[in-house]
Amino acid sequence: DVQMTQSPSSLSASVGDRVTITCRASQNIHTYLNWYQQKPGKAPKLLIYGASSLQSGVPSRFSGSRSGTEFTLTISSLQPEDFTTYYCQQSSSTPLTFGGGTKVEIK
Amino acid sequence: EVQLVESGGGLVQPGGSLRLSCAVSGFTFSNYWMSWVRQAPGKGLEWVANIAQGGSEKYYVDSAKGRFTISGDNARNSLYLQMNSLRLEDTAVYYCVRDSRSGGIDAFDIWGQGTMVTVSS
């Protein structure tokens, strides 16, 4: 099974900050890596697919990148609505697996 | 409007059974893989099972194998999850999810609102 190690589990930041969340895969998953945003009490929402492609309707301040088995979600300038939880997920092989999540909190 | 609406959740005793349903609208159900993803209270996301278009392939997380069965009905545009021998650790919100694998996307792009399953004596 592919293990997804997401870090940090939480972070504190301010509006306007640049934020980076990392996910490391336990083996090569190529670009089969997706990022989701989940607000409290709501279903997750797809932000980034294929490691770096922005889902339709998602603001351009969100971006994704890959370096080997390490993947990064970057929010270039945090907005108030961005303070919530983010998950990575690999779609390379079953079982499909998620990272443990990163909660972005207001500093 | 593309929509997934789950139903069938509730309270069940350990060892009991429950059948979740997901009504699909706004897209051609038979053209897509579909998945169930769950989230225990206060915890992260866990993929449970998926099914290919037409039901020719089905995959499960290890903890669901032999207890859960995913199925689909193209005529009714519906997805199901039959859950037997339920355990306390199956308590979670269960999401019906479109598992898109076309147009360059290989991701969960549409999610239902979720249905809560509580396993408790």
Coordinates of C-alpha atoms in Angstrom, one line a residue:
Chain A
D1 CA 0.0 0.0 0.0
V2 CA 1.1 3.6 -0.7
Q3 CA 1.5 5.5 2.6
M4 CA 1.0 9.3 2.4
T5 CA 2.9 11.3 5.0
Q6 CA 1.5 14.8 5.3
S7 CA 3.2 17.6 7.2
P8 CA 2.7 19.6 9.2
S9 CA -0.4 18.3 10.9
S10 CA -1.3 21.9 11.8
L11 CA 0.1 25.4 11.3
S12 CA -0.7 28.9 12.4
A13 CA -0.6 31.8 9.8
S14 CA -1.9 35.2 9.1
V15 CA -4.0 36.6 6.3
G16 CA -1.7 37.3 3.4
D17 CA 0.9 34.8 4.4
R18 CA 2.4 32.3 2.0
V19 CA 1.7 28.7 3.2
T20 CA 3.2 25.4 2.2
I21 CA 1.9 21.9 3.0
T22 CA 3.9 18.8 2.1
C23 CA 2.9 15.3 1.3
R24 CA 5.5 12.5 0.9
A25 CA 4.5 9.2 -0.8
S26 CA 6.1 5.9 0.3
Q27 CA 6.8 5.0 -3.3
N28 CA 6.8 6.5 -6.8
I29 CA 3.2 7.7 -7.6
H30 CA 4.3 9.8 -10.6
T31 CA 1.8 12.7 -10.7
Y32 CA -1.2 10.8 -9.3
L33 CA -1.6 13.2 -6.4
N34 CA -4.6 15.3 -5.5
W35 CA -5.3 18.0 -2.9
Y36 CA -8.6 18.6 -1.2
Q37 CA -9.9 21.3 1.1
Q38 CA -12.4 20.5 3.8
K39 CA -14.4 23.0 5.9
P40 CA -16.0 22.0 9.2
G41 CA -19.2 19.9 8.7
K42 CA -18.8 19.9 4.9
A43 CA -17.6 17.5 2.3
P44 CA -14.1 17.8 0.9
K45 CA -13.6 19.9 -2.3
L46 CA -11.0 19.1 -5.0
L47 CA -8.4 21.8 -5.3
I48 CA -5.5 20.3 -7.3
Y49 CA -5.3 17.1 -9.4
G50 CA -2.4 15.5 -11.2
A51 CA 0.0 17.1 -8.7
S52 CA -0.3 20.6 -10.3
S53 CA -3.5 21.1 -12.2
L54 CA -5.9 23.6 -10.8
Q55 CA -9.5 22.3 -10.6
S56 CA -12.0 24.5 -12.4
G57 CA -13.3 27.3 -10.2
V58 CA -10.4 27.2 -7.7
P59 CA -8.6 30.5 -7.0
S60 CA -5.2 30.8 -8.6
R61 CA -3.6 31.5 -5.2
F62 CA -3.6 27.7 -4.8
S63 CA -0.9 25.7 -6.6
G64 CA 0.7 22.3 -6.5
S65 CA 4.1 20.9 -7.4
R66 CA 6.1 17.7 -7.3
S67 CA 9.7 16.7 -6.7
G68 CA 10.1 13.0 -6.8
T69 CA 7.9 11.5 -4.2
E70 CA 7.4 14.8 -2.4
F71 CA 4.4 17.0 -3.2
T72 CA 3.6 20.5 -2.2
L73 CA 0.4 22.5 -1.9
T74 CA 1.1 26.3 -1.8
I75 CA -1.3 29.0 -0.9
S76 CA 0.3 32.2 -2.1
S77 CA -1.6 34.7 0.0
L78 CA -3.9 33.3 2.7
Q79 CA -7.5 34.6 2.7
P80 CA -9.9 34.3 5.6
E81 CA -11.8 31.5 3.9
D82 CA -8.6 29.4 3.6
F83 CA -8.3 28.7 7.3
T84 CA -9.5 25.1 7.3
T85 CA -8.1 21.6 6.7
Y86 CA -6.3 20.2 3.7
Y87 CA -5.7 16.6 2.6
C88 CA -3.5 15.0 0.0
Q89 CA -4.6 11.7 -1.8
Q90 CA -2.8 9.4 -4.1
S91 CA -4.7 7.9 -7.0
S92 CA -1.9 5.7 -8.3
S93 CA -3.0 2.4 -6.9
T94 CA -5.6 0.8 -4.6
P95 CA -6.1 1.1 -1.8
L96 CA -6.4 4.8 -2.6
T97 CA -4.9 6.6 0.4
F98 CA -5.1 10.0 2.0
G99 CA -2.6 12.0 4.0
G100 CA -3.4 12.7 7.7
G101 CA -4.5 16.2 7.0
T102 CA -3.2 19.7 7.8
K103 CA -5.2 22.2 9.8
V104 CA -4.4 25.8 8.9
E105 CA -5.3 28.1 11.8
I106 CA -5.3 31.8 12.3
K107 CA -2.2 33.1 14.2
Chain B
E1 CA -26.8 20.3 -11.6
V2 CA -24.4 17.6 -10.7
Q3 CA -25.4 16.1 -7.4
L4 CA -24.9 13.1 -5.2
V5 CA -27.3 12.5 -2.4
E6 CA -26.7 9.8 0.2
S7 CA -29.2 8.1 2.4
G8 CA -29.5 5.1 4.6
G9 CA -27.3 6.0 7.5
G10 CA -28.3 5.6 11.1
L11 CA -27.7 3.8 14.4
V12 CA -26.9 0.1 14.3
Q13 CA -25.7 -2.4 16.9
P14 CA -22.3 -4.1 16.5
G15 CA -22.7 -7.0 14.2
G16 CA -25.6 -5.5 12.4
S17 CA -26.1 -4.4 8.8
L18 CA -26.9 -1.3 6.9
R19 CA -27.3 -0.4 3.3
L20 CA -26.3 3.0 2.1
S21 CA -27.7 4.5 -1.1
C22 CA -26.4 7.4 -3.3
A23 CA -28.7 9.0 -5.9
V24 CA -26.8 10.5 -8.8
S25 CA -28.0 13.3 -11.0
G26 CA -26.6 15.7 -13.5
F27 CA -24.2 13.3 -15.2
T28 CA -24.2 9.9 -16.8
F29 CA -23.7 7.5 -13.9
S30 CA -22.7 4.6 -16.1
N31 CA -19.7 6.6 -17.5
Y32 CA -17.8 7.0 -14.2
W33 CA -16.0 5.1 -11.5
M34 CA -17.7 5.7 -8.1
S35 CA -16.3 5.5 -4.6
W36 CA -17.3 5.5 -1.0
V37 CA -15.0 7.5 1.4
R38 CA -15.6 7.7 5.1
Q39 CA -14.5 10.0 7.9
A40 CA -14.7 8.9 11.6
P41 CA -15.6 11.7 14.0
G42 CA -12.7 14.1 14.3
K43 CA -10.5 12.0 12.1
G44 CA -9.2 12.1 8.6
L45 CA -10.5 10.7 5.3
E46 CA -10.4 7.0 4.4
W47 CA -11.3 5.5 1.1
V48 CA -13.5 2.4 1.5
A49 CA -14.4 1.0 -1.9
N50 CA -14.8 1.8 -5.6
I51 CA -16.6 0.3 -8.6
A52 CA -15.9 0.7 -12.3
Q53 CA -18.3 1.7 -14.9
G54 CA -20.7 -1.2 -15.4
G55 CA -19.5 -2.8 -12.2
S56 CA -16.8 -5.0 -13.9
E57 CA -14.2 -4.1 -11.2
K58 CA -14.6 -3.5 -7.5
Y59 CA -11.9 -2.8 -4.9
Y60 CA -12.0 -2.5 -1.2
V61 CA -9.8 -1.3 1.7
D62 CA -8.7 -4.3 3.7
S63 CA -10.9 -3.5 6.7
A64 CA -14.0 -3.7 4.4
K65 CA -13.2 -6.8 2.5
G66 CA -15.6 -9.6 3.2
R67 CA -18.0 -7.3 5.1
F68 CA -18.9 -4.5 2.7
T69 CA -20.2 -4.8 -0.9
I70 CA -20.3 -1.9 -3.3
S71 CA -22.8 -2.1 -6.2
G72 CA -24.4 0.2 -8.8
D73 CA -27.7 0.3 -10.7
N74 CA -27.3 2.2 -14.0
A75 CA -31.0 2.2 -14.6
R76 CA -31.6 3.9 -11.3
N77 CA -28.5 6.1 -11.4
S78 CA -27.7 4.9 -8.0
L79 CA -24.7 3.6 -6.0
Y80 CA -25.0 1.4 -3.0
L81 CA -22.8 0.1 -0.1
Q82 CA -24.1 -2.9 1.7
M83 CA -22.4 -3.1 5.1
N84 CA -22.5 -6.3 7.2
S85 CA -20.9 -7.4 10.5
L86 CA -20.5 -3.7 11.5
R87 CA -18.0 -2.8 14.1
L88 CA -17.6 0.1 16.4
E89 CA -14.7 1.4 14.3
D90 CA -17.1 1.7 11.2
T91 CA -18.7 4.7 12.9
A92 CA -18.2 7.6 10.4
V93 CA -19.7 9.9 7.9
Y94 CA -19.9 8.0 4.6
Y95 CA -19.5 10.1 1.4
C96 CA -20.5 9.0 -2.0
V97 CA -17.9 10.3 -4.4
R98 CA -17.4 10.5 -8.2
D99 CA -14.1 9.0 -9.0
S100 CA -13.2 10.8 -12.3
R101 CA -10.7 9.1 -14.5
S102 CA -11.0 11.0 -17.8
G103 CA -10.0 14.4 -19.3
G104 CA -6.7 14.2 -17.4
I105 CA -8.4 14.0 -14.1
D106 CA -7.9 11.0 -11.8
A107 CA -9.5 12.3 -8.6
F108 CA -12.6 12.5 -6.4
D109 CA -14.1 15.5 -8.1
I110 CA -17.8 15.4 -6.9
W111 CA -18.8 14.6 -3.3
G112 CA -22.2 14.0 -1.7
Q113 CA -23.1 15.7 1.6
G114 CA -22.5 12.5 3.5
T115 CA -24.6 10.2 5.7
M116 CA -23.7 9.3 9.3
V117 CA -23.4 5.7 10.4
T118 CA -23.1 5.1 14.1
V119 CA -22.3 1.6 15.4
S120 CA -23.1 1.4 19.1
S121 CA -24.7 -0.9 21.6

